[in-house]
C-alpha atoms as one frame of an Amber mdcrd trajectory, in Angstrom:
protein
  -0.374 -61.595 -31.979  -3.502 -62.265 -33.687  -6.206 -65.103 -32.665  -6.292
 -68.267 -34.747 -10.049 -67.898 -35.196 -11.578 -66.983 -38.867 -12.547 -63.423
 -38.483 -16.811 -63.637 -39.169 -16.104 -66.298 -35.884 -14.343 -63.484 -33.903
 -16.421 -61.181 -35.142 -19.625 -62.935 -33.783 -18.051 -63.758 -30.740 -17.902
 -60.415 -29.737 -21.726 -59.729 -29.828 -23.178 -62.779 -27.907 -25.148 -62.202
 -25.297 -23.610 -62.350 -21.645 -19.938 -62.969 -22.600 -19.420 -61.133 -25.774
 -17.823 -58.078 -23.945 -14.772 -60.457 -22.504 -14.301 -61.442 -26.296 -14.322
 -57.947 -27.680 -11.633 -56.973 -24.989  -9.385 -60.233 -25.889  -9.731 -58.963
 -29.428  -8.835 -55.309 -28.809  -5.466 -56.428 -27.033  -4.661 -59.577 -29.467
  -6.201 -59.012 -32.743  -4.284 -57.539 -35.666  -7.371 -57.752 -38.128  -9.003
 -54.195 -38.691 -12.217 -55.618 -39.163 -12.442 -57.495 -35.672 -11.250 -54.897
 -33.758 -13.597 -52.513 -35.249 -16.494 -54.859 -34.477 -14.771 -55.407 -30.756
 -14.884 -52.029 -30.243 -18.440 -51.844 -31.695 -19.491 -54.743 -29.054 -18.094
 -53.417 -26.264 -19.786 -49.546 -26.857 -23.306 -51.230 -28.219 -23.091 -53.543
 -24.969 -22.304 -49.835 -22.614 -25.644 -47.877 -24.179 -27.484 -50.478 -23.419
 -26.600 -51.357 -19.949 -26.496 -47.221 -19.056 -30.103 -46.597 -20.703 -30.775
 -50.019 -18.532 -29.708 -48.422 -15.411 -30.880 -44.583 -16.056 -34.679 -46.067
 -16.944 -34.665 -48.059 -13.678 -37.311 -45.403 -12.336 -39.652 -47.279 -14.148
 -40.391 -51.371 -13.484 -40.794 -52.382 -17.064 -38.607 -49.897 -19.296 -35.345
 -51.881 -18.250 -36.979 -54.741 -18.900 -37.994 -54.192 -22.454 -34.503 -52.339
 -22.738 -32.743 -55.876 -21.769 -34.833 -57.689 -23.832 -34.089 -55.514 -27.113
 -30.784 -55.632 -26.358 -30.321 -59.199 -26.119 -32.162 -59.553 -29.502 -30.257
 -57.449 -31.064 -27.111 -58.750 -29.832 -28.329 -62.195 -31.585 -28.789 -60.914
 -34.772 -25.790 -59.006 -34.979 -23.759 -62.266 -33.833 -25.476 -63.626 -36.798
 -25.115 -61.105 -39.004 -21.169 -60.925 -38.199 -20.840 -64.762 -38.271 -22.681
 -64.200 -41.974 -20.251 -61.595 -42.798 -22.482 -59.481 -43.412 -22.017 -55.602
 -43.459 -23.979 -53.396 -41.466 -23.967 -50.020 -39.632 -25.328 -49.182 -36.433
 -26.124 -45.399 -36.521 -23.669 -43.837 -33.962 -22.107 -46.524 -32.723 -20.373
 -47.407 -35.940 -18.761 -44.013 -36.439 -17.594 -43.953 -32.452 -16.254 -47.092
 -32.996 -14.227 -46.132 -35.636 -13.002 -42.881 -33.704 -12.031 -44.812 -30.974
 -10.197 -47.497 -32.965  -8.202 -45.121 -34.829  -6.954 -43.436 -31.871  -6.350
 -47.221 -29.774  -4.299 -48.665 -33.024  -0.992 -48.794 -32.939   0.925 -46.286
 -35.332
């Protein structure tokens, strides 16, 4: 199955704050385009990492808020870059995403 969205729109949806993870899961399941799937996996890993980092730092009051604001800004910037079809790599996250995608892709 394949979505009827343009690849740049599909990749941008994966990075949208608050709902991007839902779009990313859907695109991992239905999308055939390798680039869209890579961005979907990358977005999920990024969001999970930000959430985990915020949870670990709940000992302080200010740090989770700073992480949340920084993550929100990062997601907006990445959504815009993806929509404009700009190529970008996130340190570690892109590498992990590529490895995960190789494991979950049908052979």
